[in-house]
mmCIF file of C-alpha atoms in Angstrom:
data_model
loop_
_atom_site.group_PDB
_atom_site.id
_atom_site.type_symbol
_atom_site.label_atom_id
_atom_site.label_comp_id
_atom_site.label_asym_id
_atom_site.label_seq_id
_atom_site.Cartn_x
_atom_site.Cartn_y
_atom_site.Cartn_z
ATOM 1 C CA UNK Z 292 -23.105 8.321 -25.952
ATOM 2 C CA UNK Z 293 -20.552 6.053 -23.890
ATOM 3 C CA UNK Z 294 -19.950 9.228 -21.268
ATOM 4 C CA UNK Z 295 -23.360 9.499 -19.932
ATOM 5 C CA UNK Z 296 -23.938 5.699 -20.194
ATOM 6 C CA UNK Z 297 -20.636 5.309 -18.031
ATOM 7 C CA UNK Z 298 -21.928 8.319 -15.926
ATOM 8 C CA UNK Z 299 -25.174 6.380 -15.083
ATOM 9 C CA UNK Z 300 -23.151 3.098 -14.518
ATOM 10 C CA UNK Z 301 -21.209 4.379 -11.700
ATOM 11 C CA UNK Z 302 -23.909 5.790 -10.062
ATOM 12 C CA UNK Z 303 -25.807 2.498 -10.172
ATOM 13 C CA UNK Z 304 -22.942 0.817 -8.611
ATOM 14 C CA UNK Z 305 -22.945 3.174 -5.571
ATOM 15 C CA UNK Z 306 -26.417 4.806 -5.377
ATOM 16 C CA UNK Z 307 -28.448 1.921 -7.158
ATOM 17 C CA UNK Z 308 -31.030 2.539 -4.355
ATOM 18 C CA UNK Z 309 -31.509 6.206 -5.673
ATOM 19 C CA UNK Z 310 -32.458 4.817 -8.711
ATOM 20 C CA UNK Z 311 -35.176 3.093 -7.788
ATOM 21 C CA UNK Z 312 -36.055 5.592 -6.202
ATOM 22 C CA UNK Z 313 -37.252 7.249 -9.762
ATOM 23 C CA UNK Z 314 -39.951 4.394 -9.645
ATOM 24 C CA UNK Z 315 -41.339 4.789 -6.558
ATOM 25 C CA UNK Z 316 -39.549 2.665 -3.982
ATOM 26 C CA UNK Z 317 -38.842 4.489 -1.018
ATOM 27 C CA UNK Z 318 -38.790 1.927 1.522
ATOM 28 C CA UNK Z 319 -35.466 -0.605 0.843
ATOM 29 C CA UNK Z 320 -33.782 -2.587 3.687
ATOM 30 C CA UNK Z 321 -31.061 -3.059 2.088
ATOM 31 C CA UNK Z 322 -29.784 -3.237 -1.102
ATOM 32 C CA UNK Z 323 -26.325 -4.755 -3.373
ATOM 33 C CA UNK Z 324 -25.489 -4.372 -7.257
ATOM 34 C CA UNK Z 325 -25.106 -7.446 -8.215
ATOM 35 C CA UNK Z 326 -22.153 -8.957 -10.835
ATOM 36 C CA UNK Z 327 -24.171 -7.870 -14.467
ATOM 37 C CA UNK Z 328 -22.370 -10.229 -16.877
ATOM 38 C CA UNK Z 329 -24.557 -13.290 -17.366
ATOM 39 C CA UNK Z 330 -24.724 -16.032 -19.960
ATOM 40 C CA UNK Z 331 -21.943 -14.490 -22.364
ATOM 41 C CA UNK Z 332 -19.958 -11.541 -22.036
ATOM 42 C CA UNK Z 333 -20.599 -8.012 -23.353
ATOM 43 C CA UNK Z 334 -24.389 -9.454 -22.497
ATOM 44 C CA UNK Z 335 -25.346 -7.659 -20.038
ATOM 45 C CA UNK Z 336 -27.814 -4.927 -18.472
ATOM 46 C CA UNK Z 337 -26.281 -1.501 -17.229
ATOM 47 C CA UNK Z 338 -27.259 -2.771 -13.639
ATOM 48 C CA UNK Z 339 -28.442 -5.992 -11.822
ATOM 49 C CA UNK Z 340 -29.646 -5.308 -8.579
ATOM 50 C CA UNK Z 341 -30.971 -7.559 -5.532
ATOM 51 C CA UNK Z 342 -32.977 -5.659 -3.483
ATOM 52 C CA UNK Z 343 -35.440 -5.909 -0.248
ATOM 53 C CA UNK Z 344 -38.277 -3.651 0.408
ATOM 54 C CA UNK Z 345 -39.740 -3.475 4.147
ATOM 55 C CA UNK Z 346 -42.038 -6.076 4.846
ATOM 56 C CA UNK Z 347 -40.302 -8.777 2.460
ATOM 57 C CA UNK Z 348 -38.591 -11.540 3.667
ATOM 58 C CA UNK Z 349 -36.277 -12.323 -0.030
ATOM 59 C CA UNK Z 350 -34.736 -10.008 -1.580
ATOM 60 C CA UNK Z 351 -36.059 -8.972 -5.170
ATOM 61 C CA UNK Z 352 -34.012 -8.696 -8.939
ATOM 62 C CA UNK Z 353 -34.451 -5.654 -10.273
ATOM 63 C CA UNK Z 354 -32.419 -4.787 -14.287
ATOM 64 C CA UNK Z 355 -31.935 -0.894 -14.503
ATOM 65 C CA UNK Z 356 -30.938 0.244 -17.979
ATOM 66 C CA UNK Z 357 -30.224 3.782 -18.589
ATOM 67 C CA UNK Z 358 -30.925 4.779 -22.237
ATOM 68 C CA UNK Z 359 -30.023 8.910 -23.410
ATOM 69 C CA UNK Z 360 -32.863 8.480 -25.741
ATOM 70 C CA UNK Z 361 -36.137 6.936 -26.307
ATOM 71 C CA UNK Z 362 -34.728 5.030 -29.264
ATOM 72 C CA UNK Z 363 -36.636 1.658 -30.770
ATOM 73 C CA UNK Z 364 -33.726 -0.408 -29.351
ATOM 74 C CA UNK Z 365 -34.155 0.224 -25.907
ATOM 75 C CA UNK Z 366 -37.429 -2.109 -26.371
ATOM 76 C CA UNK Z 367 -34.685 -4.932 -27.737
ATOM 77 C CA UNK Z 368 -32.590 -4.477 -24.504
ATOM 78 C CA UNK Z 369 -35.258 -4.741 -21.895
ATOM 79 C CA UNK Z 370 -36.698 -7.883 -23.410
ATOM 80 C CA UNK Z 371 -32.962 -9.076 -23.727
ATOM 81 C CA UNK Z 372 -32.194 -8.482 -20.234
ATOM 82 C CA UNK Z 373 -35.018 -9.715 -18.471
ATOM 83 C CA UNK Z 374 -34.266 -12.874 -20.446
ATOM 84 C CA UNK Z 375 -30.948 -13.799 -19.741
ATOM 85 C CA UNK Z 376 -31.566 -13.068 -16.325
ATOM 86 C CA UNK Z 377 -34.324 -15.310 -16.393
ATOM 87 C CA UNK Z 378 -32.067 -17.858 -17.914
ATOM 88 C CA UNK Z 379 -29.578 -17.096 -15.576
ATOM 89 C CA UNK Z 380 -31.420 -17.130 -12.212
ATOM 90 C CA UNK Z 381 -34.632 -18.922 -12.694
ATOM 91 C CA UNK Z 382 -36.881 -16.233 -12.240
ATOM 92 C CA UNK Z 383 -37.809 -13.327 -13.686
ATOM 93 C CA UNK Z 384 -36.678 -9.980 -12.616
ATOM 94 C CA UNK Z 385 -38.222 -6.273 -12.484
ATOM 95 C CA UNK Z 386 -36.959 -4.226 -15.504
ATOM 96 C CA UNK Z 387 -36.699 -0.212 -15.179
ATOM 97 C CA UNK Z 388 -36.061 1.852 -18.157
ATOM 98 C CA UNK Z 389 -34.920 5.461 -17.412
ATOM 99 C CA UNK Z 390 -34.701 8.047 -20.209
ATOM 100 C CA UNK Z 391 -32.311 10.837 -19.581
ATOM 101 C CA UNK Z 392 -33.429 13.496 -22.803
ATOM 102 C CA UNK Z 393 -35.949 14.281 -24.635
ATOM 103 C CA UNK Z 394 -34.451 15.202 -27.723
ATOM 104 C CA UNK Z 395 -35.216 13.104 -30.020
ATOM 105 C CA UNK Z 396 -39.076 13.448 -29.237
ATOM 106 C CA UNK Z 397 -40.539 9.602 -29.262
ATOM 107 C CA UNK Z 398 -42.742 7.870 -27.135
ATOM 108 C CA UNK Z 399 -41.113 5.344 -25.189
ATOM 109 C CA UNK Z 400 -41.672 1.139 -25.149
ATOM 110 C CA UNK Z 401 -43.352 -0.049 -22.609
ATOM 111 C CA UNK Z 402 -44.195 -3.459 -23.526
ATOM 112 C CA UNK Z 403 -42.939 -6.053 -25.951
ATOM 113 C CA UNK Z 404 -45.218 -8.660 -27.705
ATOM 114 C CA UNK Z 405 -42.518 -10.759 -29.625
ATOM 115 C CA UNK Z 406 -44.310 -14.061 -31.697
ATOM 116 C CA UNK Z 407 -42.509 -17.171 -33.673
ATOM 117 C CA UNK Z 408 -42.428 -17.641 -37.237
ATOM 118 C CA UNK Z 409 -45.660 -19.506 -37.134
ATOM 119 C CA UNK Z 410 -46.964 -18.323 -34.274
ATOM 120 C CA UNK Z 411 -46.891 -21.284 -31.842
ATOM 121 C CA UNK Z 412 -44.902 -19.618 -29.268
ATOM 122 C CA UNK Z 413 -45.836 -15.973 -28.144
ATOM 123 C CA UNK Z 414 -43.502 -13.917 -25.359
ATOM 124 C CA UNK Z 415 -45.445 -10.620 -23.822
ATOM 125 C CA UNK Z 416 -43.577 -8.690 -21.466
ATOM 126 C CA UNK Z 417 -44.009 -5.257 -19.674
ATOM 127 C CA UNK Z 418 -41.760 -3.315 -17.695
ATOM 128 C CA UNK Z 419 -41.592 0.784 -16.105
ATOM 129 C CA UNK Z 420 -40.126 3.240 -17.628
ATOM 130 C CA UNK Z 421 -39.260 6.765 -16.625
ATOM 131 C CA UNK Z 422 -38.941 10.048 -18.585
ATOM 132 C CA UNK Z 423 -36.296 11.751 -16.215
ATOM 133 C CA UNK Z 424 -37.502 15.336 -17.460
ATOM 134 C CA UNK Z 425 -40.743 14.479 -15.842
ATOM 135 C CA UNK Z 426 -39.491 14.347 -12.554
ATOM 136 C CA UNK Z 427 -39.358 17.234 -10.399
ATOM 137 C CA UNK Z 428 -36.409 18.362 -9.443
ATOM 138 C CA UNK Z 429 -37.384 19.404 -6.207
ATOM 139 C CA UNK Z 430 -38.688 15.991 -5.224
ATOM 140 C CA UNK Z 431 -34.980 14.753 -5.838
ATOM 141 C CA UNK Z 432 -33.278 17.419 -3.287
ATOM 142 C CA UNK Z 433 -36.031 17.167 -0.662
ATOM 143 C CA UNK Z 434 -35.341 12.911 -0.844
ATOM 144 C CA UNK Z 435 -32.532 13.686 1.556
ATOM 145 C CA UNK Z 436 -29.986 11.173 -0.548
ATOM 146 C CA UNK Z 437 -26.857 12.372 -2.200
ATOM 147 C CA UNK Z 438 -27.009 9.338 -4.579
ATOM 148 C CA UNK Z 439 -30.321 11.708 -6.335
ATOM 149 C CA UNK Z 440 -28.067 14.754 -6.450
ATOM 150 C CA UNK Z 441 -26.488 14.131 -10.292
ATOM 151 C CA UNK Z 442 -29.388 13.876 -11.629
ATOM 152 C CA UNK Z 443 -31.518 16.690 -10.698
ATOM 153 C CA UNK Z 444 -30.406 18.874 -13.541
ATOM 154 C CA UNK Z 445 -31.874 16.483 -15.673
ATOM 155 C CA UNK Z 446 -35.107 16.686 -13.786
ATOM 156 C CA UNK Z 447 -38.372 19.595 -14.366
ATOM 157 C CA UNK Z 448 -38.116 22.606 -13.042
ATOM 158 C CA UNK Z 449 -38.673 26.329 -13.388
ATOM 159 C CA UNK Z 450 -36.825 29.475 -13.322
ATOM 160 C CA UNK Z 451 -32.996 29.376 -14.440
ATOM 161 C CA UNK Z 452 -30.727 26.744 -14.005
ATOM 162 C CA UNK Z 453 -27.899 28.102 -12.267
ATOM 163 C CA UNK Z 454 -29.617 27.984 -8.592
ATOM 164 C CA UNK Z 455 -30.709 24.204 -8.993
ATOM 165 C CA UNK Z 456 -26.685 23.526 -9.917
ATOM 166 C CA UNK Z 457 -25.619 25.657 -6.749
ATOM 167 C CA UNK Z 458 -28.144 23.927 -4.338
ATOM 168 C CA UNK Z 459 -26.642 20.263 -6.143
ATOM 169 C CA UNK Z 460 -22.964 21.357 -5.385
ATOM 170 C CA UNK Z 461 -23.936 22.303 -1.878
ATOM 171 C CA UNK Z 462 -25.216 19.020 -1.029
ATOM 172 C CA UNK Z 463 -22.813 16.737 -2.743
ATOM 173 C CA UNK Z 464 -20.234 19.037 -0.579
ATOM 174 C CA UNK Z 465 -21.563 18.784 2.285
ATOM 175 C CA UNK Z 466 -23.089 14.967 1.855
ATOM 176 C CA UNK Z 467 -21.244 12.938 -0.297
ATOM 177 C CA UNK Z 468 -20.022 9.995 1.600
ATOM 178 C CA UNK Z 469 -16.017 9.554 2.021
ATOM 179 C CA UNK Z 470 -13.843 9.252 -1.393
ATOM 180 C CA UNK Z 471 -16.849 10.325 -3.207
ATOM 181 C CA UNK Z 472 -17.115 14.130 -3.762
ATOM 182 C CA UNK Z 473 -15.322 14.275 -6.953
ATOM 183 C CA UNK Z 474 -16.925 11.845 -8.480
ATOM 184 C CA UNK Z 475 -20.261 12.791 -8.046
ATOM 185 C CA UNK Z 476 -18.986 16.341 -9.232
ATOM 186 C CA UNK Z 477 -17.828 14.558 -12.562
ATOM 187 C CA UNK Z 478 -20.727 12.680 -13.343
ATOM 188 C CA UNK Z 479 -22.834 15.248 -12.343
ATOM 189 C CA UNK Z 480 -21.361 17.491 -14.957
ATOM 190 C CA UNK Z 481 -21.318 14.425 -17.254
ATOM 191 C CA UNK Z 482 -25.090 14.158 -17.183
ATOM 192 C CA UNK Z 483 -25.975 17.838 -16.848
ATOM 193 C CA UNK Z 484 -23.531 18.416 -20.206
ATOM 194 C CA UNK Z 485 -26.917 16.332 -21.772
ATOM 195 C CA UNK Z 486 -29.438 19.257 -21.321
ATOM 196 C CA UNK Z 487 -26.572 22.416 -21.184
ATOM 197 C CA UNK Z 488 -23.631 23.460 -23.133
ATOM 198 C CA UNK Z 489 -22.854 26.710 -20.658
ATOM 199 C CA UNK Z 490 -19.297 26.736 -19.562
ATOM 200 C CA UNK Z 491 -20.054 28.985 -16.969
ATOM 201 C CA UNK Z 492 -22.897 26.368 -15.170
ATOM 202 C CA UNK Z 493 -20.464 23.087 -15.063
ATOM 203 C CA UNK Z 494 -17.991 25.581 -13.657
ATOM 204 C CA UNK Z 495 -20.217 25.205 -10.396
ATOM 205 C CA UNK Z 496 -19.733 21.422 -10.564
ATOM 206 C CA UNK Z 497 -15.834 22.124 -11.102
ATOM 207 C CA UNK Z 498 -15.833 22.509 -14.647
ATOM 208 C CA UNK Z 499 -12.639 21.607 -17.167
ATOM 209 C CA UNK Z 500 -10.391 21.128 -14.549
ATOM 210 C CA UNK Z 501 -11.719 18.980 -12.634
ATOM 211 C CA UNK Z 502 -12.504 16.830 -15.444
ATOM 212 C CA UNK Z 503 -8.776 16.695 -16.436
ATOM 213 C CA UNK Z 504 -8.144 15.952 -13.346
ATOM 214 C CA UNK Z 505 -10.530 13.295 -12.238
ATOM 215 C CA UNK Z 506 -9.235 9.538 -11.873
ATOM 216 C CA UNK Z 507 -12.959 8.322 -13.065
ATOM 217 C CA UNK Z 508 -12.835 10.107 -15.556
ATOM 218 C CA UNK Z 509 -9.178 8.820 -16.833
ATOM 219 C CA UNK Z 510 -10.615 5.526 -15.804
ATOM 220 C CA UNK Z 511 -13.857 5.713 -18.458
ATOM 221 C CA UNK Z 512 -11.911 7.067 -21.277
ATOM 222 C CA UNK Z 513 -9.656 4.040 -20.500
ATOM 223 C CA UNK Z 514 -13.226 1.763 -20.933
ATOM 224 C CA UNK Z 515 -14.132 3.837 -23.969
ATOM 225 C CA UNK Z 516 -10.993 3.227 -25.759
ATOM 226 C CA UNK Z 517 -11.120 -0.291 -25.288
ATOM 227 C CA UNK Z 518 -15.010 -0.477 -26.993
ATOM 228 C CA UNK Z 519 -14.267 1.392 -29.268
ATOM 229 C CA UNK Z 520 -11.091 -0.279 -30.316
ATOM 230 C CA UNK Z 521 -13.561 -3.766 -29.973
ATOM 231 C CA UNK Z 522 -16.296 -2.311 -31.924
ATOM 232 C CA UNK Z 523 -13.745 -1.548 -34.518
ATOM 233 C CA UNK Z 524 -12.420 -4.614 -34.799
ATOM 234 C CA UNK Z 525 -15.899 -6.553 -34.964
ATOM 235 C CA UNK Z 526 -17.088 -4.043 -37.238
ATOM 236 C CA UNK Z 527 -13.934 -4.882 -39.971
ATOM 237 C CA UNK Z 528 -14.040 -8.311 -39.754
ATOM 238 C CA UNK Z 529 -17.601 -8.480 -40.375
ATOM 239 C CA UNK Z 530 -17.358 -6.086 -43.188
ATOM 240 C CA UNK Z 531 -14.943 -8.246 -45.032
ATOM 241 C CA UNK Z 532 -16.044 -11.179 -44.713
ATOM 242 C CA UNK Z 533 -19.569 -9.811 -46.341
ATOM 243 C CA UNK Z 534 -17.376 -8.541 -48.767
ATOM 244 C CA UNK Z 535 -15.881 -12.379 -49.557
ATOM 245 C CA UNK Z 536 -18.828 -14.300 -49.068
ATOM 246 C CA UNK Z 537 -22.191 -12.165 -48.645
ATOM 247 C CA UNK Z 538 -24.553 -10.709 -46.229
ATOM 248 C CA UNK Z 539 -25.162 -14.041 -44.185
ATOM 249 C CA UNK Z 540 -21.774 -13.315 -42.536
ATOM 250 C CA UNK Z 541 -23.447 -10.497 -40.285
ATOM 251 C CA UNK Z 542 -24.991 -13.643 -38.115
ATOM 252 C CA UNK Z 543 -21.508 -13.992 -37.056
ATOM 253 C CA UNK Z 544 -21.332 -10.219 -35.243
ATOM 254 C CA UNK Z 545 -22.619 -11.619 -31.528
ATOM 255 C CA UNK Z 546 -19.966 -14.539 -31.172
ATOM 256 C CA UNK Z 547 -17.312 -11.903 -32.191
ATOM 257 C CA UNK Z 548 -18.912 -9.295 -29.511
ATOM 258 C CA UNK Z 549 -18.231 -12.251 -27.053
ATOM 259 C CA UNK Z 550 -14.341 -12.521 -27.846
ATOM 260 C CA UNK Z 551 -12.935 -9.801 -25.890
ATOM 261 C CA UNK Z 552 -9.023 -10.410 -26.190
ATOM 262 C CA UNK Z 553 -7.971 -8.160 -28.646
ATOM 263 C CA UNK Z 554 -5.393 -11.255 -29.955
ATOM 264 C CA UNK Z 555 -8.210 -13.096 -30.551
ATOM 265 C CA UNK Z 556 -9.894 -10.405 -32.587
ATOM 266 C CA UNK Z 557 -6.147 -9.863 -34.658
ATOM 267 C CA UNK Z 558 -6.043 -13.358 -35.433
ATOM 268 C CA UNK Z 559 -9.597 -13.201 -36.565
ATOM 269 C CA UNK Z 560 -8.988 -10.347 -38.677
ATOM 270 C CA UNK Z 561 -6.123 -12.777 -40.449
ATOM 271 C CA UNK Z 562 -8.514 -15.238 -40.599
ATOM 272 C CA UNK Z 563 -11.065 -13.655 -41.880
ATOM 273 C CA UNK Z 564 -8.549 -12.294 -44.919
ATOM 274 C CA UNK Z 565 -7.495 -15.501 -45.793
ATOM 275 C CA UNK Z 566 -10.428 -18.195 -45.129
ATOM 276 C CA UNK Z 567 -11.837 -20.423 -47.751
ATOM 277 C CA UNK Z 568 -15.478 -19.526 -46.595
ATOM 278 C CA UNK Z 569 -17.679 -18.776 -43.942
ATOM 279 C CA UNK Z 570 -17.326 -22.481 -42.745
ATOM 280 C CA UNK Z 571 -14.191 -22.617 -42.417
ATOM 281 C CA UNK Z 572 -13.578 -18.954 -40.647
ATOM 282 C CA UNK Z 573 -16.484 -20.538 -37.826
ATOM 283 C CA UNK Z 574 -13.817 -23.184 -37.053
ATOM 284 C CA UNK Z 575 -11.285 -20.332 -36.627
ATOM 285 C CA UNK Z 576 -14.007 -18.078 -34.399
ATOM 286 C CA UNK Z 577 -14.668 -21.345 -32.347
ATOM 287 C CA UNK Z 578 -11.458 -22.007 -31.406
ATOM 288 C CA UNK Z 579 -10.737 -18.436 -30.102
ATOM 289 C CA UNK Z 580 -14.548 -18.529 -28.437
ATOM 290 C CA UNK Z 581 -12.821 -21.765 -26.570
ATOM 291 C CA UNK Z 582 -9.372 -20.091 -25.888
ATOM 292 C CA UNK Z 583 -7.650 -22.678 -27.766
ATOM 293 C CA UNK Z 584 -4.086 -21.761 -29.300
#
């Protein structure tokens, strides 16, 4: 689901305050979305935030990672995240987990209780998470911040939805802070698409044309053929070198997910075709992990 996750990105990186807004925090200072990537790239939470609250003299961490579903991984990414950030900046941060659908019916993690092999080491961690359908919709527009606005349609409420989208495009119109009208029109019809498949109600957010037209749009589908073209790659390499030399090869997937020149990953693809064994293709993967020639 790369178009809502890149959806929710934006709006973290512009209107991460509304976010935590979801989990209660009404009372920031100030607020700045911090640079994600930490120990290695491609891992990294959706958003890093650094955040003070009235009354605080520091700022605060706070990891936001917007999942479409309640599925098992989500679980895997919060402990993940809080981790390397952990690793990363010495301390450990807040994690919020917000669910945009409920689809696919499953109650979400809350907690992880992850033990060693023989149990001499133990990690237990807990962190919020948020059902967005839960919300009320009307809490959102009475908040008095446009940054809330794209995801009301997502949120509880009764009656039909066509109002709720008119009362949204009247606000980002007449709120949405200079440069950003469109966008919040786009991924407000990016997230809404989640829950509705009427024509007729993202036609009140701008509908088909305005997609077409949108320069963030043009700009994720840019992002989304790169992954894709990366997962792709990844994907064959590890296939065929299970294919040569058996399933341990798959322990090999997260150094390729760090290689992000898609050279690199050609060369690797040669590599892998033509390697004595899995010892030998390591050398090959190390040496484009280091940027050698």
């Amino acid at each position: 689901m790369h178009e809502y996750d890149k959806g929710s990105k934006w709006l973290i990186q512009h209107h991460g305050d509304a976010i935590l807004w979801f989990a209660g925090i009404r009372d920031l200072v100030e607020w700045r979305a911090m640079h994600a990537e930490l120990v290695q790239p491609r891992r990294f939470p959706d958003a890093l935030l650094e955040a003070r609250r009235a009354g605080q003299e520091k700022a605060r961490l706070y990891i936001i990672e917007i999942a479409t579903y309640a599925e098992p991984r989500v679980a895997e990414q919060a402990v993940r995240d809080a981790c390397l950030v952990y690793l990363h900046q010495g301390k450990l941060p807040e994690v919020l987990v917000v669910i945009l659908s409920r689809r696919r019916p499953r109650r979400p993690a809350r907690s992880a209780d992850l033990r060693s092999e023989q149990v001499w080491t133990r990690l237990q961690m807990t962190w919020r998470t948020i059902e967005l359908w839960k919300l009320p919709a009307e809490e959102l527009l009475q908040a008095g911040d446009v940054g809330l606005i794209p995801w009301v349609p997502l949120c509880r409420f009764d009656g039909p939805p066509a109002p709720i989208f008119r009362r949204c495009r009247e606000r980002i119109d007449r709120e949405a802070p200079p440069g950003e009208r469109e966008n919040l029109l786009v991924v407000s019809q990016i997230l809404a698409s989640l829950r509705y498949t009427d024509e007729r109600l993202f036609q009140l957010f701008g509908g088909r044309e305005a997609m077409i037209e949108s320069p963030l749009l043009l700009k994720l589908k840019d992002e989304w053929t790169h992954e894709a073209a990366h997962e792709a790659a990844c994907k064959s390499i590890i296939e065929f070198l299970q294919a040569r030399f058996g399933p341990e090869a798959a322990g090999l997937r997260s150094d390729l997910d760090a290689i992000e020149d898609p050279t690199r990953l050609s060369e690797l693809t040669r590599a892998a075709a033509t390697c004595t064994g899995l010892k030998h293709f390591r050398s090959h993967l190390r040496e484009a992990t280091e940027g050698k020639p």
